[in-house]
Coordinates of C-alpha atoms in Angstrom, one line a residue:
M1 CA -73.4 29.0 39.7
S2 CA -71.2 31.6 41.3
T3 CA -72.0 35.3 41.7
F4 CA -68.5 36.4 40.5
Q5 CA -68.2 39.2 38.0
K6 CA -65.3 38.2 35.9
I7 CA -65.4 34.4 36.2
S8 CA -67.9 31.7 36.9
A9 CA -67.3 28.8 39.3
E10 CA -69.6 25.9 38.9
A11 CA -69.5 22.9 41.3
D12 CA -70.7 19.7 39.7
G13 CA -70.2 17.0 42.2
A14 CA -66.5 16.2 42.4
V15 CA -65.4 18.9 39.8
T16 CA -65.3 22.6 40.0
T17 CA -65.2 24.4 36.7
V18 CA -63.7 27.9 36.8
T19 CA -64.4 29.9 33.6
L20 CA -62.8 33.2 32.7
R21 CA -65.5 35.4 31.3
A22 CA -64.2 39.0 31.1
G23 CA -64.9 39.8 27.5
K24 CA -62.5 39.9 24.6
G25 CA -59.1 38.6 25.7
N26 CA -60.2 37.7 29.2
V27 CA -57.6 40.0 30.6
I28 CA -56.7 39.0 34.2
D29 CA -56.8 42.1 36.4
K30 CA -56.5 42.2 40.1
A31 CA -60.2 41.8 40.6
M32 CA -60.2 38.6 38.5
M33 CA -57.2 37.3 40.5
H34 CA -59.1 37.7 43.7
E35 CA -62.1 35.9 42.2
I36 CA -60.1 33.0 40.9
A37 CA -58.4 32.6 44.3
A38 CA -61.7 32.7 46.1
A39 CA -63.1 30.0 43.7
V40 CA -60.0 27.8 44.3
E41 CA -60.3 28.3 48.1
N42 CA -63.9 27.4 48.0
A43 CA -63.2 24.2 46.0
G44 CA -60.3 23.3 48.3
S45 CA -62.5 23.7 51.4
N46 CA -65.0 21.1 50.1
P47 CA -63.7 17.6 50.8
Q48 CA -65.8 16.1 48.0
V49 CA -64.0 18.1 45.2
K50 CA -61.5 16.1 43.3
A51 CA -60.4 18.5 40.5
I52 CA -60.6 22.0 39.2
L53 CA -61.0 22.7 35.5
F54 CA -59.9 26.1 34.1
C55 CA -61.4 27.2 30.8
A56 CA -62.5 30.4 29.2
E57 CA -65.3 32.0 27.2
G58 CA -64.6 33.4 23.7
D59 CA -61.9 32.7 21.1
H60 CA -59.0 33.2 23.5
F61 CA -58.1 31.8 26.9
S62 CA -56.5 35.1 28.0
F63 CA -54.2 37.8 26.8
G64 CA -52.7 37.8 30.3
A65 CA -52.5 40.1 33.2
S66 CA -53.6 43.7 32.9
V67 CA -50.8 45.9 31.5
P68 CA -52.1 49.1 33.1
E69 CA -51.8 47.3 36.5
H70 CA -48.1 46.8 35.7
R71 CA -47.5 50.5 36.2
A72 CA -45.0 51.4 39.0
E73 CA -47.6 53.0 41.2
V74 CA -49.9 49.9 41.2
V75 CA -47.8 46.9 40.3
A76 CA -47.1 45.9 43.9
E77 CA -50.8 45.4 44.6
M78 CA -51.2 43.4 41.4
L79 CA -48.3 41.2 42.1
T80 CA -49.4 40.6 45.7
A81 CA -52.8 39.5 44.5
F82 CA -51.4 37.3 41.7
H83 CA -48.9 35.5 43.8
A84 CA -51.5 35.0 46.5
L85 CA -53.5 33.0 43.9
F86 CA -50.6 30.5 43.5
R87 CA -50.3 30.2 47.2
T88 CA -54.0 29.4 47.3
L89 CA -53.6 26.8 44.5
I90 CA -50.8 25.2 46.5
A91 CA -52.8 25.2 49.7
S92 CA -55.8 23.6 48.0
S93 CA -53.8 20.5 47.0
L94 CA -56.3 19.8 44.2
P95 CA -55.5 18.3 40.8
T96 CA -56.0 21.0 38.2
V97 CA -56.7 20.8 34.5
S98 CA -56.8 23.5 31.8
A99 CA -58.6 23.7 28.5
V100 CA -57.1 26.3 26.2
R101 CA -58.1 27.9 22.9
G102 CA -56.5 30.8 21.1
Q103 CA -54.0 33.0 22.9
C104 CA -52.7 32.1 26.4
L105 CA -50.2 34.7 27.3
G106 CA -48.3 36.2 30.3
G107 CA -50.1 35.6 33.6
A108 CA -52.6 33.3 31.9
F109 CA -49.8 31.1 30.7
E110 CA -48.4 31.1 34.3
L111 CA -51.8 29.9 35.6
V112 CA -52.0 27.2 33.0
A113 CA -48.4 26.1 33.6
F114 CA -49.4 25.6 37.2
T115 CA -52.1 23.0 36.3
H116 CA -51.4 19.3 36.1
W117 CA -52.9 18.6 32.7
V118 CA -53.4 21.0 29.7
F119 CA -55.6 20.3 26.8
A120 CA -55.3 22.7 23.9
S121 CA -56.9 23.4 20.5
P122 CA -54.6 23.2 17.5
D123 CA -54.7 27.1 17.1
A124 CA -53.6 27.7 20.7
R125 CA -50.6 29.9 21.3
F126 CA -48.6 30.2 24.5
G127 CA -46.1 32.8 25.5
Q128 CA -44.5 34.9 28.1
P129 CA -44.2 38.3 26.4
E130 CA -43.2 40.3 29.5
V131 CA -39.7 40.9 28.2
H132 CA -41.2 43.0 25.3
L133 CA -42.6 45.3 28.0
G134 CA -39.2 45.6 29.8
V135 CA -40.2 43.3 32.7
F136 CA -40.1 39.6 33.6
P137 CA -42.6 36.9 34.8
P138 CA -41.8 35.9 38.4
V139 CA -44.1 32.8 38.5
A140 CA -43.0 31.5 35.1
S141 CA -39.3 32.0 36.1
L142 CA -39.8 29.5 38.9
V143 CA -42.4 27.1 37.4
L144 CA -41.4 26.7 33.7
P145 CA -38.1 25.0 34.4
F146 CA -40.0 22.3 36.1
R147 CA -42.7 22.1 33.4
V148 CA -40.6 22.3 30.2
G149 CA -37.0 22.2 31.2
Q150 CA -34.6 25.1 31.7
T151 CA -33.7 25.5 28.0
A152 CA -37.3 25.9 26.8
A153 CA -38.1 28.0 29.9
D154 CA -35.2 30.3 28.9
D155 CA -36.5 30.6 25.4
L156 CA -40.0 31.4 26.5
T157 CA -39.0 34.1 29.0
L158 CA -36.0 35.6 27.3
T159 CA -37.3 35.8 23.7
G160 CA -40.9 36.5 24.6
R161 CA -42.0 34.5 21.5
S162 CA -45.2 32.5 21.4
W163 CA -45.1 28.8 21.0
A164 CA -47.6 26.8 19.1
A165 CA -49.5 24.0 20.8
E166 CA -47.7 21.3 19.0
E167 CA -44.3 22.7 20.1
L168 CA -45.4 22.5 23.7
R169 CA -46.9 19.1 23.3
Q170 CA -43.5 17.8 22.2
K171 CA -42.0 19.2 25.4
G172 CA -44.6 17.2 27.4
F173 CA -46.4 20.4 28.6
L174 CA -49.6 19.5 26.8
H175 CA -51.5 16.3 27.5
A176 CA -53.3 16.6 24.2
V177 CA -54.0 18.8 21.2
T178 CA -57.6 18.5 20.2
D179 CA -60.4 20.4 18.4
R180 CA -62.5 20.0 21.6
P181 CA -60.2 20.7 24.5
E182 CA -63.0 21.4 27.1
E183 CA -64.8 18.1 26.3
A184 CA -61.5 16.2 26.3
A185 CA -60.5 17.7 29.6
R186 CA -63.9 16.8 31.2
E187 CA -63.7 13.2 29.8
F188 CA -60.2 12.9 31.3
I189 CA -61.3 14.1 34.7
Q190 CA -64.3 11.8 34.8
K191 CA -62.3 8.7 33.7
H192 CA -59.0 9.2 35.6
L193 CA -59.8 11.5 38.7
V194 CA -63.4 11.2 39.8
P195 CA -63.1 7.4 40.5
K196 CA -60.2 8.1 42.9
S197 CA -60.3 8.9 46.6
A198 CA -60.3 12.7 47.2
V199 CA -57.9 12.2 50.1
A200 CA -55.5 10.2 48.1
L201 CA -55.5 12.7 45.2
R202 CA -54.8 15.6 47.5
Y203 CA -51.9 13.9 49.3
T204 CA -50.5 12.8 45.9
V205 CA -50.7 16.4 44.6
R206 CA -48.8 17.5 47.7
S207 CA -46.1 14.9 47.3
S208 CA -45.7 14.8 43.5
R209 CA -45.4 18.6 43.3
W210 CA -43.4 19.1 46.5
A211 CA -40.3 20.4 44.9
M212 CA -42.0 22.8 42.5
H213 CA -44.4 24.1 45.2
E214 CA -41.5 24.6 47.7
A215 CA -39.6 26.5 45.0
V216 CA -42.5 28.9 44.6
L217 CA -43.2 29.3 48.3
K218 CA -39.5 29.8 49.1
H219 CA -38.5 32.2 46.3
I220 CA -41.6 34.1 45.0
S221 CA -41.3 36.8 47.6
A222 CA -37.7 37.5 46.6
L223 CA -38.6 37.8 42.9
E224 CA -41.5 40.0 43.8
K225 CA -39.2 42.3 45.8
M226 CA -36.7 42.3 42.9
Y227 CA -39.4 43.3 40.5
I228 CA -40.9 46.1 42.7
D229 CA -37.8 47.5 44.4
E230 CA -35.2 47.1 41.6
L231 CA -36.7 46.5 38.2
M232 CA -39.5 49.1 38.5
K233 CA -37.0 51.8 39.4
S234 CA -35.4 51.4 35.9
H235 CA -36.2 53.6 32.9
D236 CA -36.8 50.7 30.6
A237 CA -39.4 48.9 32.7
N238 CA -41.5 52.0 33.0
E239 CA -40.9 52.9 29.3
G240 CA -42.0 49.4 28.2
I241 CA -45.3 49.6 30.0
K242 CA -45.9 53.2 28.9
A243 CA -45.1 52.4 25.3
F244 CA -47.6 49.5 25.3
M245 CA -50.3 51.6 26.6
E246 CA -49.6 54.3 24.1
K247 CA -49.5 51.7 21.3
R248 CA -46.0 52.6 20.1
Q249 CA -42.5 51.0 20.1
P250 CA -40.5 51.5 23.3
I251 CA -37.4 53.6 23.3
W252 CA -34.9 51.6 25.4
K253 CA -32.1 53.4 27.3
N254 CA -30.7 50.1 28.6
Q255 CA -30.9 51.4 32.1

């Protein structure tokens, strides 16, 4: 059992289970990002580990990244921590699986989209609502075209609407829709991953995800810079974040 504050990371032989446990909504703030990255790094450093399973306590996987941490004065630190998490996932070269219930939004959807297999409950909802706040999701912009195709990626990022589990299953994003996603994910790992060589699995992750990982490593810094140096200097990005925190509709100036 880990000593983390906002997650738990339990190593059970060949499988490390990372559970989000930050209360209602499991909001992913900078502290949680660092904890997830540390858990992934720990798993990756153990040559016996063959898979990481991401799941969450409560009714919802996560409402996404902390909106207050999107404010102009702190967003750079948040994005740096968030994007470091994905660099750590790439470096680990581990197969990853997600089990999702309820809402899986924003940064949480980006994390889940980065995993190899996703098991979801019938009531699960997935979305990238950043555009409603006047901003955009850098990781999703790079990863979703690989995972669901450019047309669906455009729909998710440009409209900000949530997709039902069955919609994403039809796009090949979900491995299964089931009332027991955690149990199904664990059964899958035990049947299909644990019997394999850890070395073979890690090299296969590196090879099969080479193009997607290279796209992230090559372009994420440019999108991060665009976000911080350009977007956050606009009225609308700051208004969107402020309006959300004040629980009101944003007043866009289109500038």
